[in-house]
GROMACS .gro file of C-alpha atoms in nm:
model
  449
    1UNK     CA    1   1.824  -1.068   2.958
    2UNK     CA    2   1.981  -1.319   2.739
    3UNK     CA    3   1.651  -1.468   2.736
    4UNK     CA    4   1.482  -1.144   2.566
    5UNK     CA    5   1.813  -1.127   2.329
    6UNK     CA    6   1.749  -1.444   2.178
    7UNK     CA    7   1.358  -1.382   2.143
    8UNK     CA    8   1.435  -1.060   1.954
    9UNK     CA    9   1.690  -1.283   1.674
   10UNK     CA   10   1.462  -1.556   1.673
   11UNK     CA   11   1.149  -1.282   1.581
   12UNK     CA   12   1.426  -1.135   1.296
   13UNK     CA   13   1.468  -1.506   1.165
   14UNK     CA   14   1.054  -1.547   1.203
   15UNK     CA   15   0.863  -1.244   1.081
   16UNK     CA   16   0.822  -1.167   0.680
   17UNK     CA   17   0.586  -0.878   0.569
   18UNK     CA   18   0.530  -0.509   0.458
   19UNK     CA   19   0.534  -0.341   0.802
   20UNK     CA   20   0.850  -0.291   0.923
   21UNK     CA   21   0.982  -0.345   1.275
   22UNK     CA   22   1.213  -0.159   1.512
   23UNK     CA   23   1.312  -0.357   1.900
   24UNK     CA   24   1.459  -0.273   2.128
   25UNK     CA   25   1.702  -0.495   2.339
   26UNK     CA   26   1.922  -0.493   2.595
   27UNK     CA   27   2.288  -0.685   2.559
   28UNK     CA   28   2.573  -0.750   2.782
   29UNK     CA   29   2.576  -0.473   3.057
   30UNK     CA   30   2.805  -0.179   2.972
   31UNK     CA   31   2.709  -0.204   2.623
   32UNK     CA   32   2.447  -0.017   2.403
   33UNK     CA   33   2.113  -0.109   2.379
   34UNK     CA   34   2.008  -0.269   2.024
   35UNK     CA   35   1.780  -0.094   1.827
   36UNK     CA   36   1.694  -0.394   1.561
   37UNK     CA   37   1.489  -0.280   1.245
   38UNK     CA   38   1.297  -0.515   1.038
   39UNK     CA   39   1.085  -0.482   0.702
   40UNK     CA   40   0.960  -0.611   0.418
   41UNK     CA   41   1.236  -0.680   0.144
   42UNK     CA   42   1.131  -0.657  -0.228
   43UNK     CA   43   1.437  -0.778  -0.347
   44UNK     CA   44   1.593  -0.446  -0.331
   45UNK     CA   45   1.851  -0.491  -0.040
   46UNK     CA   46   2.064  -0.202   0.071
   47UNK     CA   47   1.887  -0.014  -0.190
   48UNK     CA   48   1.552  -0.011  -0.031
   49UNK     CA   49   1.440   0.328   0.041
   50UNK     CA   50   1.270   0.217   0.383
   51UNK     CA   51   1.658   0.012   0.440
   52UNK     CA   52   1.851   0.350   0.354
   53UNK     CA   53   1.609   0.618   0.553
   54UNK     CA   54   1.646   0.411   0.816
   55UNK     CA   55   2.015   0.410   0.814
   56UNK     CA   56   2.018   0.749   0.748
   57UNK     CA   57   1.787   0.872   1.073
   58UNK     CA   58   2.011   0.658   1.305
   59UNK     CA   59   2.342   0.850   1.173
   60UNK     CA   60   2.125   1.206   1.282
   61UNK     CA   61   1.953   1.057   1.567
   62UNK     CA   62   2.035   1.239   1.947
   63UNK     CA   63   2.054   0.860   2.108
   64UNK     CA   64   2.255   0.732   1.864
   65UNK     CA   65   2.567   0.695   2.134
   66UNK     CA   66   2.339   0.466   2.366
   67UNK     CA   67   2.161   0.237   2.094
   68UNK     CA   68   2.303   0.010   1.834
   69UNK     CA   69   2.129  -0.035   1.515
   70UNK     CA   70   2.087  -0.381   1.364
   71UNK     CA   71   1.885  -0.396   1.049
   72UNK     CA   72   1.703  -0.714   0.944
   73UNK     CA   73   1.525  -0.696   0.606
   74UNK     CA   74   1.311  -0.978   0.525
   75UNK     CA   75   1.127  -1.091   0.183
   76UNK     CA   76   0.757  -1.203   0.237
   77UNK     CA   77   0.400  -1.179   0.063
   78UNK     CA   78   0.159  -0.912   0.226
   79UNK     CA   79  -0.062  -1.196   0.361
   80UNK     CA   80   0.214  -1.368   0.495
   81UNK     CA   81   0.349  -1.100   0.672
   82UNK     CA   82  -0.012  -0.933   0.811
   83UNK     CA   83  -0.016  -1.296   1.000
   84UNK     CA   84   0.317  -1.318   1.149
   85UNK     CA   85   0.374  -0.926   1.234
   86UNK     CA   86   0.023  -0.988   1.469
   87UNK     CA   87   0.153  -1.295   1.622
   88UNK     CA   88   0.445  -1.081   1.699
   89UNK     CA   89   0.291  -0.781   1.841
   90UNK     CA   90   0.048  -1.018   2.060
   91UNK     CA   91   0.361  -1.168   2.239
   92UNK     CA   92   0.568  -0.954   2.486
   93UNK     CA   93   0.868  -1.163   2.443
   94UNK     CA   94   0.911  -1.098   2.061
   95UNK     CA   95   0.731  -0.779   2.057
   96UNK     CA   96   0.904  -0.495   1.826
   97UNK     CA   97   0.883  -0.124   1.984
   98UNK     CA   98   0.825   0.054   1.624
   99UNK     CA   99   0.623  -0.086   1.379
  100UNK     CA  100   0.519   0.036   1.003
  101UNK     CA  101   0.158  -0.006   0.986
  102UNK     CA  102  -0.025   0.021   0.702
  103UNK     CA  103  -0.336   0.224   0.799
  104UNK     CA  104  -0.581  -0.033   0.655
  105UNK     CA  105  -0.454  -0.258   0.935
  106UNK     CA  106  -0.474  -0.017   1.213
  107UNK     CA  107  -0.778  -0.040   1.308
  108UNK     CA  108  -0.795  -0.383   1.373
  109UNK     CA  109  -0.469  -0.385   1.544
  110UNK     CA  110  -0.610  -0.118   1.743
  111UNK     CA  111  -0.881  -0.304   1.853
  112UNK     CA  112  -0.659  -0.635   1.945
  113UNK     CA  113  -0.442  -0.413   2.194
  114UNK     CA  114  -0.116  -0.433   2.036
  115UNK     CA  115  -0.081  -0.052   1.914
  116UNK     CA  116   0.010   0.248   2.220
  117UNK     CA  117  -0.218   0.566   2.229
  118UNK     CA  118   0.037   0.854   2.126
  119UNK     CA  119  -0.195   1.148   2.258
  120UNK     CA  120   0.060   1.203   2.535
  121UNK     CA  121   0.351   1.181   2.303
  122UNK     CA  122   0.228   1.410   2.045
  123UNK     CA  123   0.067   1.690   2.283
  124UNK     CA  124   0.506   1.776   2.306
  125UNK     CA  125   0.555   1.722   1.908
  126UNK     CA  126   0.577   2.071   1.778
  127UNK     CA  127   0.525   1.932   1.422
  128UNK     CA  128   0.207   1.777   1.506
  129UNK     CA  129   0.028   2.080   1.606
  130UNK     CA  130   0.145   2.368   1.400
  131UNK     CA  131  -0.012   2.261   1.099
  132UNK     CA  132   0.308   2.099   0.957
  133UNK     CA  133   0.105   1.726   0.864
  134UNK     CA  134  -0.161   1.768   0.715
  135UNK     CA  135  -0.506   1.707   0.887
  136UNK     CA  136  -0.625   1.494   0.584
  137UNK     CA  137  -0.334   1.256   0.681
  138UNK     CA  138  -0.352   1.250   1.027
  139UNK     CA  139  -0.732   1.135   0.979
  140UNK     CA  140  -0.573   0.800   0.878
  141UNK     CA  141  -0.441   0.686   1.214
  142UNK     CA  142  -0.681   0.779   1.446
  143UNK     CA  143  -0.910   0.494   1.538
  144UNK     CA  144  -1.265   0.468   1.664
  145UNK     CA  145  -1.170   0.556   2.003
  146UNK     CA  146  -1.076   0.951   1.880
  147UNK     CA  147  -0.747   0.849   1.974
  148UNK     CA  148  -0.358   0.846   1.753
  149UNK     CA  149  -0.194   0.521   1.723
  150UNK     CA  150   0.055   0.644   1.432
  151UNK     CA  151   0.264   0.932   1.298
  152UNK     CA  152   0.167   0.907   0.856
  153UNK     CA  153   0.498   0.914   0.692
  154UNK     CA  154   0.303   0.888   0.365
  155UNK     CA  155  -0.012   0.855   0.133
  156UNK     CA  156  -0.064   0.774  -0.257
  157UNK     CA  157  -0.334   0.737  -0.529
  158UNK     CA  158  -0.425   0.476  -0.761
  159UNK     CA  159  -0.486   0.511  -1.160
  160UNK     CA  160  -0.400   0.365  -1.465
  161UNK     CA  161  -0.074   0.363  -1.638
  162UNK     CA  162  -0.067   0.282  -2.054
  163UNK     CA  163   0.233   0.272  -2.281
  164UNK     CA  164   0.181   0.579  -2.564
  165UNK     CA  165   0.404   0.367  -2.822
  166UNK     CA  166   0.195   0.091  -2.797
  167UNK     CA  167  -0.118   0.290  -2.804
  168UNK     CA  168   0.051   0.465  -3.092
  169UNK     CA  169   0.112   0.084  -3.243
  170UNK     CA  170  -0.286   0.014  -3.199
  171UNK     CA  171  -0.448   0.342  -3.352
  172UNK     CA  172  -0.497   0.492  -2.992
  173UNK     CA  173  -0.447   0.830  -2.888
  174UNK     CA  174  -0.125   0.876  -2.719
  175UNK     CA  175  -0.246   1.149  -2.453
  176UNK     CA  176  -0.516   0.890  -2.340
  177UNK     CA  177  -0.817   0.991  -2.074
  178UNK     CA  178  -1.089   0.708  -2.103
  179UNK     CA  179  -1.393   0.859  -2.008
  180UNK     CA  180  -1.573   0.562  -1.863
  181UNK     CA  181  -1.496   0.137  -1.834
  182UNK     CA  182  -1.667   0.096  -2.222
  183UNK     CA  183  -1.344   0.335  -2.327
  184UNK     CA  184  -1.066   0.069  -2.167
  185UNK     CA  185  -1.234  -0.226  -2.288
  186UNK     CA  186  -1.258  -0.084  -2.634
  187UNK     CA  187  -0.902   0.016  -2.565
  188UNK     CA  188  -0.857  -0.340  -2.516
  189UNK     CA  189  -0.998  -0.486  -2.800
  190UNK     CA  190  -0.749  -0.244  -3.066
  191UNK     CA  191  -0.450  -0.324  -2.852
  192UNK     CA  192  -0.512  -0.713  -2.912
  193UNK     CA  193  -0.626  -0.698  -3.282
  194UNK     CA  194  -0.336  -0.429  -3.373
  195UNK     CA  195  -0.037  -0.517  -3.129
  196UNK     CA  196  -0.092  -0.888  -3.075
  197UNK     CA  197   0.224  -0.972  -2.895
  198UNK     CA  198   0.199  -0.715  -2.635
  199UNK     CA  199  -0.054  -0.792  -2.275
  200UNK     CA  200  -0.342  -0.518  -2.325
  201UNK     CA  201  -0.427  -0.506  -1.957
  202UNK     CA  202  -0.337  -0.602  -1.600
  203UNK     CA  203  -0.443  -0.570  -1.280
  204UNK     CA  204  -0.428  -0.693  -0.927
  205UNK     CA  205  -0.631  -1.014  -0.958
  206UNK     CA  206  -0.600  -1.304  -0.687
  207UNK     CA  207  -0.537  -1.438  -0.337
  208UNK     CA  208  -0.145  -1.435  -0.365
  209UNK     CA  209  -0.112  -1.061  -0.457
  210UNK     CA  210  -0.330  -0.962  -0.119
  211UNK     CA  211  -0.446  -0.590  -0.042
  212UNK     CA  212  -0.350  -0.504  -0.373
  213UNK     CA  213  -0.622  -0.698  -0.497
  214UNK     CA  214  -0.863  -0.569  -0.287
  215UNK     CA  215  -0.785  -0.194  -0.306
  216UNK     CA  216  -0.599  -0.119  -0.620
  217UNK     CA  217  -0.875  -0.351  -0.848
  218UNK     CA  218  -1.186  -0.417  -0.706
  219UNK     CA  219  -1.240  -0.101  -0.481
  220UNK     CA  220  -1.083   0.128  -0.758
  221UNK     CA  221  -1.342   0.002  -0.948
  222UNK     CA  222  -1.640  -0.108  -0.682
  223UNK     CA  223  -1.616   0.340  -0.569
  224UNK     CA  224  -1.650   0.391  -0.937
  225UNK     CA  225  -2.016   0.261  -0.978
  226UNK     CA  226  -2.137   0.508  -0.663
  227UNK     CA  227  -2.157   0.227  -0.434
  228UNK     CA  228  -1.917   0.167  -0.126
  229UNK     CA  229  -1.796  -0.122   0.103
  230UNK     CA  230  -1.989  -0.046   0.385
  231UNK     CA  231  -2.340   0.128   0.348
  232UNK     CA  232  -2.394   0.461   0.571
  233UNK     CA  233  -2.543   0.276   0.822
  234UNK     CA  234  -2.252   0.082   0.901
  235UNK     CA  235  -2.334  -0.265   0.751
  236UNK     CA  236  -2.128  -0.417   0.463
  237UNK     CA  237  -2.340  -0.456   0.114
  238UNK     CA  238  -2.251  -0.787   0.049
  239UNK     CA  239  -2.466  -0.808  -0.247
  240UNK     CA  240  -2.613  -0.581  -0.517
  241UNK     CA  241  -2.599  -0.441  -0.875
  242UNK     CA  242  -2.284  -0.276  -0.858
  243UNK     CA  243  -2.041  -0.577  -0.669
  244UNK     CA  244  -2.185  -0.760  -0.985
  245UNK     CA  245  -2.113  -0.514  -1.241
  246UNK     CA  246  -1.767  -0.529  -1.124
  247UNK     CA  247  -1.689  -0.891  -1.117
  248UNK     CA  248  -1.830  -0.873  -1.502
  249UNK     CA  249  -1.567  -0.604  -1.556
  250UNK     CA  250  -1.283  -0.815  -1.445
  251UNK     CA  251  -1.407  -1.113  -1.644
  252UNK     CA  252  -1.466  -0.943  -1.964
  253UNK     CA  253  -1.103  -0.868  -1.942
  254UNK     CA  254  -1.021  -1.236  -1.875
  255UNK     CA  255  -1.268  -1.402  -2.105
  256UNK     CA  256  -1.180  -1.182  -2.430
  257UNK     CA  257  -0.789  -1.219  -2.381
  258UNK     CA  258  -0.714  -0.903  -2.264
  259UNK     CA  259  -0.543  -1.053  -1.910
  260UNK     CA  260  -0.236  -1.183  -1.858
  261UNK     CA  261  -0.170  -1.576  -1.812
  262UNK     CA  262  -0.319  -1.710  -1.474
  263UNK     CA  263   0.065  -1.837  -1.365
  264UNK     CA  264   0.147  -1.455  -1.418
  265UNK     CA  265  -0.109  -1.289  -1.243
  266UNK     CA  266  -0.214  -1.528  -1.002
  267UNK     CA  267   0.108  -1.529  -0.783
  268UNK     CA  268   0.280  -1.306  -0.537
  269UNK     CA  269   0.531  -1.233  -0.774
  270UNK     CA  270   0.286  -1.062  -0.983
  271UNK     CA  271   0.311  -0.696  -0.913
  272UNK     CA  272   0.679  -0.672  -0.923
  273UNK     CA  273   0.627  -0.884  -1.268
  274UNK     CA  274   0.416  -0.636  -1.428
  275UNK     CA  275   0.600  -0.299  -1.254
  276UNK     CA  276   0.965  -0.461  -1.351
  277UNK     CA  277   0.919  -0.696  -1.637
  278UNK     CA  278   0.638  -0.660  -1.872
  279UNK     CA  279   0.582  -0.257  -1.828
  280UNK     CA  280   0.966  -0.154  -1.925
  281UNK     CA  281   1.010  -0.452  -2.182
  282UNK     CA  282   0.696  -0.302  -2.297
  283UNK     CA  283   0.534  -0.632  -2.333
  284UNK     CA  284   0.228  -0.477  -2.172
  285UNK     CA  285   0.009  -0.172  -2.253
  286UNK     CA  286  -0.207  -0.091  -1.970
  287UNK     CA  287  -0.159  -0.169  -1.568
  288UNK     CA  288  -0.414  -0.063  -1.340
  289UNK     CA  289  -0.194   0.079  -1.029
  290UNK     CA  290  -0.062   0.280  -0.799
  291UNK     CA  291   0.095   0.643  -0.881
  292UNK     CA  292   0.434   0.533  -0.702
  293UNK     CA  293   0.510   0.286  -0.917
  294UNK     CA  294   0.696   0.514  -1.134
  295UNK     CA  295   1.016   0.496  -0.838
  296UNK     CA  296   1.099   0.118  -1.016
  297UNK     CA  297   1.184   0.303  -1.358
  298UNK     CA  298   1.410   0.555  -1.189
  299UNK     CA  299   1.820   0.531  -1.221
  300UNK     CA  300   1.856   0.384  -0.886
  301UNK     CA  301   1.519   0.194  -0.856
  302UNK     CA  302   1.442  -0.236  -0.900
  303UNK     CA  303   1.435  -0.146  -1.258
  304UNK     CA  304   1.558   0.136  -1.427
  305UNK     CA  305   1.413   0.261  -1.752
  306UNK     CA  306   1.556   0.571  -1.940
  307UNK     CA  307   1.315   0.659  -2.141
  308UNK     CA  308   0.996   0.594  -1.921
  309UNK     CA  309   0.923   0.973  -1.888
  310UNK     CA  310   0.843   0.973  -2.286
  311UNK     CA  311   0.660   0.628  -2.308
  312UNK     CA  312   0.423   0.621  -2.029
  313UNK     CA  313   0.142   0.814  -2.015
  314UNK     CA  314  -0.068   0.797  -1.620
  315UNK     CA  315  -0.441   0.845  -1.633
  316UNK     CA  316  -0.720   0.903  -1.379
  317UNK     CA  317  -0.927   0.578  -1.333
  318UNK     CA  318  -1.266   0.707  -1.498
  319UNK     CA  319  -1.627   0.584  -1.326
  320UNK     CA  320  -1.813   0.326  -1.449
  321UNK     CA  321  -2.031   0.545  -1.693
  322UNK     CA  322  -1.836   0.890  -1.720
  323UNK     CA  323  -1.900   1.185  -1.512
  324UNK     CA  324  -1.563   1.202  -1.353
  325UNK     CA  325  -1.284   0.974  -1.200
  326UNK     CA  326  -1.212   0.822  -0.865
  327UNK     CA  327  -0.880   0.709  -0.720
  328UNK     CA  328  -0.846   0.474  -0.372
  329UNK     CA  329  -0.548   0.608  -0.111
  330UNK     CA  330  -0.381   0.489   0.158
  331UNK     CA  331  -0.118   0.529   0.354
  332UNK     CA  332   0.133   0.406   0.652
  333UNK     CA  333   0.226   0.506   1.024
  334UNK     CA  334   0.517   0.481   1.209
  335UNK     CA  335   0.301   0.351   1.516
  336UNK     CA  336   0.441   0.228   1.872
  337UNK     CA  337   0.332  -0.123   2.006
  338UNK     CA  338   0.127  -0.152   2.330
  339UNK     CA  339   0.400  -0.442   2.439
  340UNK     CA  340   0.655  -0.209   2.399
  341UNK     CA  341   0.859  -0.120   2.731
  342UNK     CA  342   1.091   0.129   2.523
  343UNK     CA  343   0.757   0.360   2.405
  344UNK     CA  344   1.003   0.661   2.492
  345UNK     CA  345   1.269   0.568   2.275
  346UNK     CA  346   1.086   0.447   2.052
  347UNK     CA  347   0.903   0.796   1.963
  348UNK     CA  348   1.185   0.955   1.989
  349UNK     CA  349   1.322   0.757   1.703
  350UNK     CA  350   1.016   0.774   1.474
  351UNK     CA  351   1.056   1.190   1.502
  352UNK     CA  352   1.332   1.180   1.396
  353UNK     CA  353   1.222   0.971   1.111
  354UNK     CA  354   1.004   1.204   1.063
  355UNK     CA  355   1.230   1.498   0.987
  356UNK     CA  356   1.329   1.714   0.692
  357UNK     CA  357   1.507   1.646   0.437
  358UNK     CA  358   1.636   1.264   0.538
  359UNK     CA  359   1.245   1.219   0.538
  360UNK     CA  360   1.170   1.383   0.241
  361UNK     CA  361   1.452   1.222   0.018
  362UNK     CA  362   1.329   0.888   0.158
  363UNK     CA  363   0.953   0.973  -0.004
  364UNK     CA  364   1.081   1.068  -0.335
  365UNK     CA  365   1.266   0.716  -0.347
  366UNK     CA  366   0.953   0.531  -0.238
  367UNK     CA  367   0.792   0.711  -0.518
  368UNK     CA  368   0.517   0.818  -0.276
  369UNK     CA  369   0.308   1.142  -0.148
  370UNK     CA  370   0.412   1.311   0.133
  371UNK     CA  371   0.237   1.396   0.447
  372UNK     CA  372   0.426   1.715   0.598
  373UNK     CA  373   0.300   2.068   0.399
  374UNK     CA  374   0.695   2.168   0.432
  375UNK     CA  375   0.806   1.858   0.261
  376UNK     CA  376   0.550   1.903  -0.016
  377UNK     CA  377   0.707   2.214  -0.100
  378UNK     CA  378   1.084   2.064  -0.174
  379UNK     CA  379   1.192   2.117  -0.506
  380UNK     CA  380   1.337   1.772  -0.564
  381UNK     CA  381   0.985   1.668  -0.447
  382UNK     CA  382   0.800   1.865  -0.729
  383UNK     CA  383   1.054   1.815  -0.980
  384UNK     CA  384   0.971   1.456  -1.009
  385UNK     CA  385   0.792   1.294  -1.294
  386UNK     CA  386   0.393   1.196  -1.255
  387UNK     CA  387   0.381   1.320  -0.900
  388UNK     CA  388   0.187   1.650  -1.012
  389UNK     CA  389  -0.097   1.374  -1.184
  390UNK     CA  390  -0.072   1.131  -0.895
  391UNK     CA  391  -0.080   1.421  -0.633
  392UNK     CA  392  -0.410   1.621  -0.831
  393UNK     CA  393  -0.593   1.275  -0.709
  394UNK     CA  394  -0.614   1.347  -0.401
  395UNK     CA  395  -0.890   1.607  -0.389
  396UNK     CA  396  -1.139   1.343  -0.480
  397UNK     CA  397  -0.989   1.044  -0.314
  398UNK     CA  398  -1.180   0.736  -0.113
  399UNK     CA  399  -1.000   0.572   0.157
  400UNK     CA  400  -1.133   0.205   0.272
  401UNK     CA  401  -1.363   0.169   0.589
  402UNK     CA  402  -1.197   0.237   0.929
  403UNK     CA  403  -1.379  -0.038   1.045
  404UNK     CA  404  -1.158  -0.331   1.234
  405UNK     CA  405  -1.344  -0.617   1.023
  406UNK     CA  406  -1.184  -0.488   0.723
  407UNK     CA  407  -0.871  -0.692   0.735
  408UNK     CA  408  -1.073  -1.017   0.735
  409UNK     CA  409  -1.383  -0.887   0.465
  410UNK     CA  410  -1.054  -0.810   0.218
  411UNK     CA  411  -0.938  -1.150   0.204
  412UNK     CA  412  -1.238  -1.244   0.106
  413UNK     CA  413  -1.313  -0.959  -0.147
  414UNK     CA  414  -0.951  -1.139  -0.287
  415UNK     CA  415  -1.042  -1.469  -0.343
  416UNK     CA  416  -1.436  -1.357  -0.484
  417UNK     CA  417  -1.205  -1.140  -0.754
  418UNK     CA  418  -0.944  -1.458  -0.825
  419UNK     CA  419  -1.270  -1.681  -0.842
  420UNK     CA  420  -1.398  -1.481  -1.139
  421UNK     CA  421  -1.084  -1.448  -1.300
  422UNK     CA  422  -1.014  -1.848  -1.278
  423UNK     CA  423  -1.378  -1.881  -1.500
  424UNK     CA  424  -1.631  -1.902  -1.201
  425UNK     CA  425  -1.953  -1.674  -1.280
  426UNK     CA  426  -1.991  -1.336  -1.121
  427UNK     CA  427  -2.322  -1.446  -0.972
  428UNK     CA  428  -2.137  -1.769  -0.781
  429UNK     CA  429  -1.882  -1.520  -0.700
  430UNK     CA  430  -2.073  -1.282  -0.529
  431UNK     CA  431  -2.302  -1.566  -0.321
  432UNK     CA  432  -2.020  -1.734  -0.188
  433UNK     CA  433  -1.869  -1.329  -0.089
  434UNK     CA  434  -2.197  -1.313   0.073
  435UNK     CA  435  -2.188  -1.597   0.238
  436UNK     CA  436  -1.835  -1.547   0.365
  437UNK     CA  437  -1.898  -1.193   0.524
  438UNK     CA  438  -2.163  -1.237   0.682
  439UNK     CA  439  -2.061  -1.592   0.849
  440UNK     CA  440  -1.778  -1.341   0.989
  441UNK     CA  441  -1.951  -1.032   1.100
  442UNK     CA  442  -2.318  -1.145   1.121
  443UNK     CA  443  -2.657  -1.090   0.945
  444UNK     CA  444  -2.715  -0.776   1.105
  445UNK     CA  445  -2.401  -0.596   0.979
  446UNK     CA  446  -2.494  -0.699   0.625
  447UNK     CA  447  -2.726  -0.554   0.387
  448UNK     CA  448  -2.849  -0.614  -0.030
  449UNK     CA  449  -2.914  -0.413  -0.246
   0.00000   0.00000   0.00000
């Protein structure tokens, strides 16, 4: 017993990331049982919403007299923490009994054993079958198998956010829709020439700042030509028009000055940097993100702003040549680890979690979309600003493959995105991508186009 006890500190001391981690362990006997939570940090501390709903369910929660909660937050890049939260779920011993999973991971984790089929769990959960989460949501966390490996606690789209007083500054339009990539670049171009001091653009652009990369830059803009990450047939298009039309995008931005520095944007610092720094000291006009970023500005967010309601302006990322937009969601679970020997507690922790309006309040801090239909209809919810823009993006939203080789293709969608930006060619880009997925998933799950 003292054995497990000093597994589960030395995991707290170990693991960095964005899921987040409950365990369960057992102390001295006569005592409660330790429900240790662990998860990603931004610098936020106590003030993190995931740190505060957390605290919050165990105050409401019905086993709160036999479990004592011990909260861990810990400060780590996505990559970073992807690789240490697997080595943790693949060991018994340090094993967590709750986990946060980002559904892009899921699948994979899925197929490496360490996530527990819920089916049996949520055939009881009331919630789960009256029509309370919606189906759209619940999509997300089944896997291959037809099976549920996590309960969605939320969801969110991706666009682009510009600053109407420096628009105004450049001769722009301050209610700004760009109709297709030619409009942002032009965008671009006025922004440098009449507000020279200011960053025109920024996005998501190397290894260090991970899935963002991937999703919120490339894909956002890869689903705007038509074309997709994985062909209908199954196999990954690891070369074509579009991939290359893309990388020329991104360097066009670099090449012409319309990027930030490379030691800004190449660096895991670098969303937080452009979300907390350079958008509210308005030292940047345009950031290519997601709609929750807008929970920094707020009074009790990383970085208030009180005037950000008046300055910003959120737009729908348009497709390459006009004809509409497109916006890339995702989303995380509250999932249970196979290891686990506490599944019942556990579940029972994550519904509660999962309930009204500790749940709710925890969204609106996270800046997020909800995924229960009563939730969605909470005033405080509604009232807040850009979730109306954010949540109209849904209807046409792509969500990334649910295919379990996606977590090792992304890392190298990253570095084929940071090797354009550093000054390689898109065409030397997009060879060595090729090269790199199909070395990892084989010649007959690629394709060219």
């Amino acid at each position: 017993m003292k054995r497990k006890l000093m597994s589960a500190l030395l995991t707290t001391a170990m693991v960095s990331g964005i899921f987040a981690a409950v365990s369960v362990t057992v102390s001295a006997e006569g005592e409660k049982q330790k429900l240790t939570v662990t998860f990603k940090d931004d610098g936020q501390g106590e003030n993190h919403p995931w740190y505060v709903w957390i605290n919050s369910t165990y105050e409401n929660w019905e086993l709160k007299d036999q479990y004592e909660l011990e909260i861990a937050p810990i400060t780590g890049s996505e990559s970073d923490y992807y690789t240490k939260v697997a080595l943790q779920l693949a060991d018994a011993n340090t094993c967590p009994d709750v986990v946060f999973e980002d559904t892009f991971q899921l699948p994979n984790d899925v197929s490496a054993g360490y996530l527990a089929n819920l089916d049996s769990y949520l055939a009881d959960y009331e919630a789960w079958n009256d029509g309370t989460y919606y189906d759209s949501m619940k999509a997300g966390s089944i896997a291959a198998d037809g099976a549920v490996y996590g309960v969605p606690f939320c969801t969110d789209t991706r666009g682009i956010w510009y600053n109407k007083e420096i628009f105004k500054q450049a001769g722009l339009p301050e209610e700004w829709q760009p109709e297709n990539w030619q409009d942002i670049l032009d965008a671009c171009a006025a922004i440098k020439e009449n507000v020279p001091d200011v960053i025109p653009f920024w996005c998501n652009s190397g290894v260090a700042t991970g899935e963002a990369t991937s999703m919120q830059t490339y894909e956002m803009l890869l689903y705007g030509t038509g074309e997709k990450l994985v062909d209908d047939d199954g196999k990954w298009i690891v070369k074509s028009q579009a991939i290359q039309d893309v990388l020329q995008f991104i360097s066009d931005i670099y090449t012409n000055g319309y990027g930030p520095s490379l030691s800004l944007v190449l660096n895991g610092q670098a969303t937080n940097t452009a979300r907390r720094e350079y958008l509210p000291q308005q030292k940047l006009a345009i950031l290519m993100d997601g709609a929750w970023i807008s929970s920094n500005w707020t009074e009790n967010g990383a970085a208030p702003w009180a005037d950000y309601q008046s300055i910003m302006g959120f737009a729908a990322m348009p497709k390459q040549n006009g004809g509409g937009t497109v916006t890339m969601s995702g989303g995380w679970t509250l999932s249970v680890p196979e290891a686990s020997d506490e599944k019942d507690a556990a579940f029972s922790f994550i519904k509660e979690m999962m309930e009204p309006p500790v749940y709710t309040q925890s969204v609106i801090a996270q800046g997020n979309i909800v995924t229960r239909a009563d939730a969605a209809e909470d005033e405080e919810y509604n009232a807040q600003p850009f979730k109306a823009e954010g949540t109209a993006l849904l209807e046409g939203a792509f969500f990334r493959p649910q295919n379990e080789q996606y977590s090792v293709v992304t890392t190298y969608i990253q570095s084929m995105v940071e090797s354009v930006v550093s000054g390689g060619t898109p065409e030397d880009a997009m060879a060595q991508y090729a090269s790199d997925v199909t070395r990892t998933v084989g010649e007959e799950n690629v394709v060219e186009k």
